[in-house]
Amino acid sequence: AQSVSQHNHHVILSEAASLELGCNYSYGGTVNLFWYVQYPGQHLQLLLKYFSGDPLVKGIKGFEAEFIKSKFSFNLRKPSVQWSDTAEYFCAVNAMDTGGFKTIFGAGTRLFVKA
Amino acid sequence: EPEVTQTPSHQVTQMGQEVILRCVPISNHLYFYWYRQILGQKVEFLVSFYNNEISEKSEIFDDQFSVERPDGSNFTLKIRSTKLEDSAMYFCASTPRFGETQYFGPGTRLLVL
């Protein structure tokens, strides 16, 4: 069965620190990969996505992620976080070969940025 | 920019009652989804819907759940007889093509007492 693992459940950083959130998935076929963010009290919003092409994708608000196929990973990075990045971050995978129509989410990483 | 809308934003119900959660997907989208998020837990897939039928459903989506697209614009999730453990935030999502980015609604917070 497909699964998505996010390595950190909680991360606390100071402003200007660098961020890397890990995401690994288990599925051998073609995948579409996403990072979504959920700010406090708000709904899920897309940060960035990877479908094909350059494995280093850039998203909104200075976030980027790198797809490493050999490691089944899609880690999210930001060089310098801000207080406003405090939110929960979800990695998600959509498997293309099964004919299924679902997206599997990771458990989420709660990021708290100290001002 | 078009967006997915959901009503109501909050619903409180008694155990055993039926609830209907409503969603209006983005108008040219073809694939529709329901997810739920129990407080403090991850987002869980419930069901996907395409071409007026269920495409895939999770083990959570048992006989108590049903979905419908009654009029070409609304997409509803019905829980026939709610249980305490159905308390969660329910998100609707839609996408124009399979595998594309899903656009999420703001959610309906359901509380079953």
PDB file of C-alpha atoms in Angstrom:
ATOM      1  CA  ALA A   1       0.000   0.000   0.000  1.00  0.00           C
ATOM      2  CA  GLN A   2       1.114   3.515  -0.661  1.00  0.00           C
ATOM      3  CA  SER A   3       2.286   5.522   2.320  1.00  0.00           C
ATOM      4  CA  VAL A   4       3.884   8.859   3.026  1.00  0.00           C
ATOM      5  CA  SER A   5       6.221   9.432   5.961  1.00  0.00           C
ATOM      6  CA  GLN A   6       7.138  12.779   7.383  1.00  0.00           C
ATOM      7  CA  HIS A   7      10.088  12.508   9.693  1.00  0.00           C
ATOM      8  CA  ASN A   8       9.389  15.313  12.110  1.00  0.00           C
ATOM      9  CA  HIS A   9       6.082  15.861  13.853  1.00  0.00           C
ATOM     10  CA  HIS A  10       7.127  19.114  15.487  1.00  0.00           C
ATOM     11  CA  VAL A  11       9.865  21.559  14.572  1.00  0.00           C
ATOM     12  CA  ILE A  12      10.737  24.730  16.461  1.00  0.00           C
ATOM     13  CA  LEU A  13      13.040  27.267  14.806  1.00  0.00           C
ATOM     14  CA  SER A  14      14.107  30.822  15.345  1.00  0.00           C
ATOM     15  CA  GLU A  15      13.513  33.383  12.625  1.00  0.00           C
ATOM     16  CA  ALA A  16      16.180  33.331   9.903  1.00  0.00           C
ATOM     17  CA  ALA A  17      17.046  29.702  10.583  1.00  0.00           C
ATOM     18  CA  SER A  18      17.061  27.291   7.677  1.00  0.00           C
ATOM     19  CA  LEU A  19      14.331  24.694   7.349  1.00  0.00           C
ATOM     20  CA  GLU A  20      14.281  21.208   5.915  1.00  0.00           C
ATOM     21  CA  LEU A  21      11.281  18.931   6.343  1.00  0.00           C
ATOM     22  CA  GLY A  22      11.674  15.348   5.289  1.00  0.00           C
ATOM     23  CA  CYS A  23       9.175  13.377   3.261  1.00  0.00           C
ATOM     24  CA  ASN A  24       9.477   9.826   1.980  1.00  0.00           C
ATOM     25  CA  TYR A  25       6.899   7.832   0.112  1.00  0.00           C
ATOM     26  CA  SER A  26       6.489   4.201  -0.734  1.00  0.00           C
ATOM     27  CA  TYR A  27       5.342   3.550  -4.248  1.00  0.00           C
ATOM     28  CA  GLY A  28       7.331   2.243  -7.156  1.00  0.00           C
ATOM     29  CA  GLY A  29       5.478   3.818 -10.047  1.00  0.00           C
ATOM     30  CA  THR A  30       5.079   7.328 -11.355  1.00  0.00           C
ATOM     31  CA  VAL A  31       3.981   9.831  -8.757  1.00  0.00           C
ATOM     32  CA  ASN A  32       2.909  13.418  -8.503  1.00  0.00           C
ATOM     33  CA  LEU A  33       4.209  15.035  -5.337  1.00  0.00           C
ATOM     34  CA  PHE A  34       2.864  17.961  -3.380  1.00  0.00           C
ATOM     35  CA  TRP A  35       3.520  20.016  -0.304  1.00  0.00           C
ATOM     36  CA  TYR A  36       0.502  21.682   1.253  1.00  0.00           C
ATOM     37  CA  VAL A  37       0.475  24.168   4.115  1.00  0.00           C
ATOM     38  CA  GLN A  38      -2.235  24.793   6.665  1.00  0.00           C
ATOM     39  CA  TYR A  39      -1.908  28.059   8.546  1.00  0.00           C
ATOM     40  CA  PRO A  40      -3.646  28.267  11.930  1.00  0.00           C
ATOM     41  CA  GLY A  41      -7.380  28.402  11.418  1.00  0.00           C
ATOM     42  CA  GLN A  42      -7.142  28.188   7.651  1.00  0.00           C
ATOM     43  CA  HIS A  43      -7.581  25.491   5.056  1.00  0.00           C
ATOM     44  CA  LEU A  44      -5.008  23.570   3.082  1.00  0.00           C
ATOM     45  CA  GLN A  45      -3.132  25.522   0.445  1.00  0.00           C
ATOM     46  CA  LEU A  46      -0.678  24.302  -2.163  1.00  0.00           C
ATOM     47  CA  LEU A  47       2.948  25.301  -1.539  1.00  0.00           C
ATOM     48  CA  LEU A  48       4.508  23.531  -4.494  1.00  0.00           C
ATOM     49  CA  LYS A  49       4.223  20.456  -6.667  1.00  0.00           C
ATOM     50  CA  TYR A  50       6.314  18.138  -8.778  1.00  0.00           C
ATOM     51  CA  PHE A  51       4.969  16.331 -11.813  1.00  0.00           C
ATOM     52  CA  SER A  52       7.996  15.903 -14.049  1.00  0.00           C
ATOM     53  CA  GLY A  53      11.111  17.693 -15.299  1.00  0.00           C
ATOM     54  CA  ASP A  54      13.542  19.552 -13.073  1.00  0.00           C
ATOM     55  CA  PRO A  55      13.529  17.712  -9.731  1.00  0.00           C
ATOM     56  CA  LEU A  56      14.152  20.962  -7.865  1.00  0.00           C
ATOM     57  CA  VAL A  57      10.872  22.821  -7.730  1.00  0.00           C
ATOM     58  CA  LYS A  58      10.234  26.257  -6.369  1.00  0.00           C
ATOM     59  CA  GLY A  59       7.004  27.218  -4.708  1.00  0.00           C
ATOM     60  CA  ILE A  60       5.456  30.212  -3.067  1.00  0.00           C
ATOM     61  CA  LYS A  61       6.961  32.208  -0.205  1.00  0.00           C
ATOM     62  CA  GLY A  62      10.535  31.102  -0.883  1.00  0.00           C
ATOM     63  CA  PHE A  63       9.932  27.386  -0.395  1.00  0.00           C
ATOM     64  CA  GLU A  64      11.526  24.766  -2.598  1.00  0.00           C
ATOM     65  CA  ALA A  65      11.588  20.990  -2.687  1.00  0.00           C
ATOM     66  CA  GLU A  66      13.810  18.407  -4.284  1.00  0.00           C
ATOM     67  CA  PHE A  67      12.565  15.134  -5.715  1.00  0.00           C
ATOM     68  CA  ILE A  68      15.135  12.365  -5.389  1.00  0.00           C
ATOM     69  CA  LYS A  69      13.660   9.365  -7.137  1.00  0.00           C
ATOM     70  CA  SER A  70      16.298   6.906  -5.913  1.00  0.00           C
ATOM     71  CA  LYS A  71      15.514   7.822  -2.317  1.00  0.00           C
ATOM     72  CA  PHE A  72      11.727   8.123  -2.782  1.00  0.00           C
ATOM     73  CA  SER A  73      12.059  11.516  -1.134  1.00  0.00           C
ATOM     74  CA  PHE A  74      10.602  14.971  -1.624  1.00  0.00           C
ATOM     75  CA  ASN A  75      12.061  17.179   1.089  1.00  0.00           C
ATOM     76  CA  LEU A  76      10.885  20.723   1.631  1.00  0.00           C
ATOM     77  CA  ARG A  77      13.387  23.501   2.247  1.00  0.00           C
ATOM     78  CA  LYS A  78      13.511  27.179   2.982  1.00  0.00           C
ATOM     79  CA  PRO A  79      16.804  29.029   3.556  1.00  0.00           C
ATOM     80  CA  SER A  80      15.464  31.522   6.079  1.00  0.00           C
ATOM     81  CA  VAL A  81      12.141  31.079   7.867  1.00  0.00           C
ATOM     82  CA  GLN A  82       9.899  33.839   9.097  1.00  0.00           C
ATOM     83  CA  TRP A  83       7.478  33.988  11.997  1.00  0.00           C
ATOM     84  CA  SER A  84       4.641  33.907   9.440  1.00  0.00           C
ATOM     85  CA  ASP A  85       5.762  30.430   8.315  1.00  0.00           C
ATOM     86  CA  THR A  86       4.327  28.993  11.531  1.00  0.00           C
ATOM     87  CA  ALA A  87       1.908  26.380  10.218  1.00  0.00           C
ATOM     88  CA  GLU A  88       1.435  22.695   9.615  1.00  0.00           C
ATOM     89  CA  TYR A  89       3.046  21.253   6.508  1.00  0.00           C
ATOM     90  CA  PHE A  90       1.772  18.172   4.708  1.00  0.00           C
ATOM     91  CA  CYS A  91       3.560  16.141   2.098  1.00  0.00           C
ATOM     92  CA  ALA A  92       1.205  14.352  -0.304  1.00  0.00           C
ATOM     93  CA  VAL A  93       1.547  11.816  -3.080  1.00  0.00           C
ATOM     94  CA  ASN A  94      -0.736  11.057  -5.960  1.00  0.00           C
ATOM     95  CA  ALA A  95       0.060   7.761  -7.620  1.00  0.00           C
ATOM     96  CA  MET A  96      -0.425   7.788 -11.353  1.00  0.00           C
ATOM     97  CA  ASP A  97      -0.329   4.125 -12.306  1.00  0.00           C
ATOM     98  CA  THR A  98      -2.948   2.542 -10.155  1.00  0.00           C
ATOM     99  CA  GLY A  99      -5.914   4.140 -11.837  1.00  0.00           C
ATOM    100  CA  GLY A 100      -6.887   5.356  -8.427  1.00  0.00           C
ATOM    101  CA  PHE A 101      -7.975   8.887  -7.751  1.00  0.00           C
ATOM    102  CA  LYS A 102      -6.739   9.546  -4.252  1.00  0.00           C
ATOM    103  CA  THR A 103      -3.984  11.526  -2.691  1.00  0.00           C
ATOM    104  CA  ILE A 104      -2.177  10.107   0.311  1.00  0.00           C
ATOM    105  CA  PHE A 105      -1.105  12.627   2.915  1.00  0.00           C
ATOM    106  CA  GLY A 106       1.705  12.374   5.405  1.00  0.00           C
ATOM    107  CA  ALA A 107       0.956  12.918   9.077  1.00  0.00           C
ATOM    108  CA  GLY A 108       2.080  16.529   8.900  1.00  0.00           C
ATOM    109  CA  THR A 109       4.855  18.538  10.505  1.00  0.00           C
ATOM    110  CA  ARG A 110       3.923  21.325  12.836  1.00  0.00           C
ATOM    111  CA  LEU A 111       6.410  24.189  12.462  1.00  0.00           C
ATOM    112  CA  PHE A 112       6.665  26.902  15.058  1.00  0.00           C
ATOM    113  CA  VAL A 113       8.919  29.857  14.294  1.00  0.00           C
ATOM    114  CA  LYS A 114       9.999  31.986  17.236  1.00  0.00           C
ATOM    115  CA  ALA A 115      10.196  35.711  16.594  1.00  0.00           C
TER     116      ALA A 115
ATOM    117  CA  GLU B   1      -9.689  33.385  -8.560  1.00  0.00           C
ATOM    118  CA  PRO B   2     -12.286  30.596  -8.395  1.00  0.00           C
ATOM    119  CA  GLU B   3     -12.363  28.594  -5.198  1.00  0.00           C
ATOM    120  CA  VAL B   4     -14.047  25.621  -3.613  1.00  0.00           C
ATOM    121  CA  THR B   5     -16.712  26.564  -1.119  1.00  0.00           C
ATOM    122  CA  GLN B   6     -18.227  24.490   1.674  1.00  0.00           C
ATOM    123  CA  THR B   7     -21.272  24.878   3.856  1.00  0.00           C
ATOM    124  CA  PRO B   8     -21.860  24.957   6.720  1.00  0.00           C
ATOM    125  CA  SER B   9     -18.581  26.062   8.252  1.00  0.00           C
ATOM    126  CA  HIS B  10     -19.554  24.435  11.556  1.00  0.00           C
ATOM    127  CA  GLN B  11     -22.155  21.827  12.422  1.00  0.00           C
ATOM    128  CA  VAL B  12     -23.069  20.359  15.769  1.00  0.00           C
ATOM    129  CA  THR B  13     -25.263  17.272  15.805  1.00  0.00           C
ATOM    130  CA  GLN B  14     -26.454  14.556  18.130  1.00  0.00           C
ATOM    131  CA  MET B  15     -25.120  11.027  17.819  1.00  0.00           C
ATOM    132  CA  GLY B  16     -27.301   8.993  15.497  1.00  0.00           C
ATOM    133  CA  GLN B  17     -28.490  11.961  13.454  1.00  0.00           C
ATOM    134  CA  GLU B  18     -27.940  12.346   9.747  1.00  0.00           C
ATOM    135  CA  VAL B  19     -25.789  15.187   8.443  1.00  0.00           C
ATOM    136  CA  ILE B  20     -25.192  16.468   4.944  1.00  0.00           C
ATOM    137  CA  LEU B  21     -22.075  18.441   4.208  1.00  0.00           C
ATOM    138  CA  ARG B  22     -22.139  20.531   1.078  1.00  0.00           C
ATOM    139  CA  CYS B  23     -19.420  21.540  -1.317  1.00  0.00           C
ATOM    140  CA  VAL B  24     -19.376  23.579  -4.500  1.00  0.00           C
ATOM    141  CA  PRO B  25     -16.281  22.602  -6.491  1.00  0.00           C
ATOM    142  CA  ILE B  26     -14.632  24.884  -9.013  1.00  0.00           C
ATOM    143  CA  SER B  27     -16.911  24.943 -12.034  1.00  0.00           C
ATOM    144  CA  ASN B  28     -14.728  23.339 -14.734  1.00  0.00           C
ATOM    145  CA  HIS B  29     -13.290  20.669 -12.444  1.00  0.00           C
ATOM    146  CA  LEU B  30     -14.120  17.035 -13.057  1.00  0.00           C
ATOM    147  CA  TYR B  31     -12.698  15.139 -10.083  1.00  0.00           C
ATOM    148  CA  PHE B  32     -14.030  15.594  -6.576  1.00  0.00           C
ATOM    149  CA  TYR B  33     -12.827  14.389  -3.223  1.00  0.00           C
ATOM    150  CA  TRP B  34     -13.730  14.308   0.432  1.00  0.00           C
ATOM    151  CA  TYR B  35     -11.120  14.163   3.167  1.00  0.00           C
ATOM    152  CA  ARG B  36     -11.371  14.407   6.898  1.00  0.00           C
ATOM    153  CA  GLN B  37      -8.992  15.558   9.591  1.00  0.00           C
ATOM    154  CA  ILE B  38      -9.641  14.531  13.149  1.00  0.00           C
ATOM    155  CA  LEU B  39      -8.310  17.168  15.525  1.00  0.00           C
ATOM    156  CA  GLY B  40      -4.542  16.863  15.837  1.00  0.00           C
ATOM    157  CA  GLN B  41      -4.292  14.076  13.281  1.00  0.00           C
ATOM    158  CA  LYS B  42      -3.438  13.831   9.627  1.00  0.00           C
ATOM    159  CA  VAL B  43      -5.647  14.450   6.641  1.00  0.00           C
ATOM    160  CA  GLU B  44      -7.338  11.193   5.631  1.00  0.00           C
ATOM    161  CA  PHE B  45      -8.787  10.363   2.241  1.00  0.00           C
ATOM    162  CA  LEU B  46     -12.445   9.351   2.260  1.00  0.00           C
ATOM    163  CA  VAL B  47     -13.654   9.148  -1.306  1.00  0.00           C
ATOM    164  CA  SER B  48     -13.085  10.334  -4.847  1.00  0.00           C
ATOM    165  CA  PHE B  49     -15.808  10.923  -7.422  1.00  0.00           C
ATOM    166  CA  TYR B  50     -15.637  11.211 -11.185  1.00  0.00           C
ATOM    167  CA  ASN B  51     -18.183  10.981 -13.960  1.00  0.00           C
ATOM    168  CA  ASN B  52     -21.039  10.706 -11.467  1.00  0.00           C
ATOM    169  CA  GLU B  53     -19.695   7.722  -9.644  1.00  0.00           C
ATOM    170  CA  ILE B  54     -17.307   6.828  -6.867  1.00  0.00           C
ATOM    171  CA  SER B  55     -13.833   6.166  -8.230  1.00  0.00           C
ATOM    172  CA  GLU B  56     -12.170   5.054  -5.057  1.00  0.00           C
ATOM    173  CA  LYS B  57     -12.959   4.994  -1.377  1.00  0.00           C
ATOM    174  CA  SER B  58     -11.044   4.311   1.783  1.00  0.00           C
ATOM    175  CA  GLU B  59     -11.866   1.858   4.540  1.00  0.00           C
ATOM    176  CA  ILE B  60     -13.234   4.796   6.536  1.00  0.00           C
ATOM    177  CA  PHE B  61     -15.955   5.317   3.925  1.00  0.00           C
ATOM    178  CA  ASP B  62     -18.339   2.616   5.097  1.00  0.00           C
ATOM    179  CA  ASP B  63     -22.073   2.164   4.526  1.00  0.00           C
ATOM    180  CA  GLN B  64     -22.825   5.130   6.759  1.00  0.00           C
ATOM    181  CA  PHE B  65     -21.286   7.469   4.192  1.00  0.00           C
ATOM    182  CA  SER B  66     -22.550   8.423   0.778  1.00  0.00           C
ATOM    183  CA  VAL B  67     -21.752  11.084  -1.786  1.00  0.00           C
ATOM    184  CA  GLU B  68     -23.845  12.696  -4.441  1.00  0.00           C
ATOM    185  CA  ARG B  69     -23.630  15.323  -7.125  1.00  0.00           C
ATOM    186  CA  PRO B  70     -27.315  16.182  -7.287  1.00  0.00           C
ATOM    187  CA  ASP B  71     -27.356  19.110  -9.675  1.00  0.00           C
ATOM    188  CA  GLY B  72     -24.074  19.488 -11.526  1.00  0.00           C
ATOM    189  CA  SER B  73     -22.673  22.056  -9.144  1.00  0.00           C
ATOM    190  CA  ASN B  74     -23.024  20.743  -5.595  1.00  0.00           C
ATOM    191  CA  PHE B  75     -21.115  17.770  -4.240  1.00  0.00           C
ATOM    192  CA  THR B  76     -22.452  16.420  -0.964  1.00  0.00           C
ATOM    193  CA  LEU B  77     -21.250  14.049   1.723  1.00  0.00           C
ATOM    194  CA  LYS B  78     -23.942  12.404   3.810  1.00  0.00           C
ATOM    195  CA  ILE B  79     -23.346  10.615   7.074  1.00  0.00           C
ATOM    196  CA  ARG B  80     -26.464   8.569   7.809  1.00  0.00           C
ATOM    197  CA  SER B  81     -26.123   7.969  11.524  1.00  0.00           C
ATOM    198  CA  THR B  82     -23.323   9.959  13.061  1.00  0.00           C
ATOM    199  CA  LYS B  83     -21.013   8.565  15.706  1.00  0.00           C
ATOM    200  CA  LEU B  84     -18.861  10.426  18.204  1.00  0.00           C
ATOM    201  CA  GLU B  85     -15.771   9.458  16.246  1.00  0.00           C
ATOM    202  CA  ASP B  86     -17.102  11.219  13.141  1.00  0.00           C
ATOM    203  CA  SER B  87     -16.226  14.518  14.805  1.00  0.00           C
ATOM    204  CA  ALA B  88     -13.626  16.066  12.514  1.00  0.00           C
ATOM    205  CA  MET B  89     -12.968  18.726   9.942  1.00  0.00           C
ATOM    206  CA  TYR B  90     -14.241  17.589   6.556  1.00  0.00           C
ATOM    207  CA  PHE B  91     -12.554  18.986   3.468  1.00  0.00           C
ATOM    208  CA  CYS B  92     -13.846  18.897  -0.054  1.00  0.00           C
ATOM    209  CA  ALA B  93     -11.395  19.197  -2.944  1.00  0.00           C
ATOM    210  CA  SER B  94     -11.601  19.310  -6.704  1.00  0.00           C
ATOM    211  CA  THR B  95      -9.223  19.114  -9.612  1.00  0.00           C
ATOM    212  CA  PRO B  96      -9.639  19.581 -13.371  1.00  0.00           C
ATOM    213  CA  ARG B  97      -7.666  16.485 -14.339  1.00  0.00           C
ATOM    214  CA  PHE B  98      -6.520  13.330 -12.620  1.00  0.00           C
ATOM    215  CA  GLY B  99      -3.303  13.781 -10.686  1.00  0.00           C
ATOM    216  CA  GLU B 100      -3.388  17.539 -10.841  1.00  0.00           C
ATOM    217  CA  THR B 101      -3.273  19.878  -7.882  1.00  0.00           C
ATOM    218  CA  GLN B 102      -6.300  19.555  -5.680  1.00  0.00           C
ATOM    219  CA  TYR B 103      -7.985  22.741  -4.615  1.00  0.00           C
ATOM    220  CA  PHE B 104      -9.353  22.480  -1.109  1.00  0.00           C
ATOM    221  CA  GLY B 105     -12.363  24.113   0.408  1.00  0.00           C
ATOM    222  CA  PRO B 106     -12.218  25.773   3.832  1.00  0.00           C
ATOM    223  CA  GLY B 107     -13.730  22.750   5.539  1.00  0.00           C
ATOM    224  CA  THR B 108     -16.742  21.978   7.680  1.00  0.00           C
ATOM    225  CA  ARG B 109     -16.061  21.355  11.332  1.00  0.00           C
ATOM    226  CA  LEU B 110     -18.437  18.628  12.495  1.00  0.00           C
ATOM    227  CA  LEU B 111     -18.983  17.993  16.167  1.00  0.00           C
ATOM    228  CA  VAL B 112     -21.013  14.960  17.196  1.00  0.00           C
ATOM    229  CA  LEU B 113     -22.294  15.019  20.760  1.00  0.00           C
TER     230      LEU B 113
END
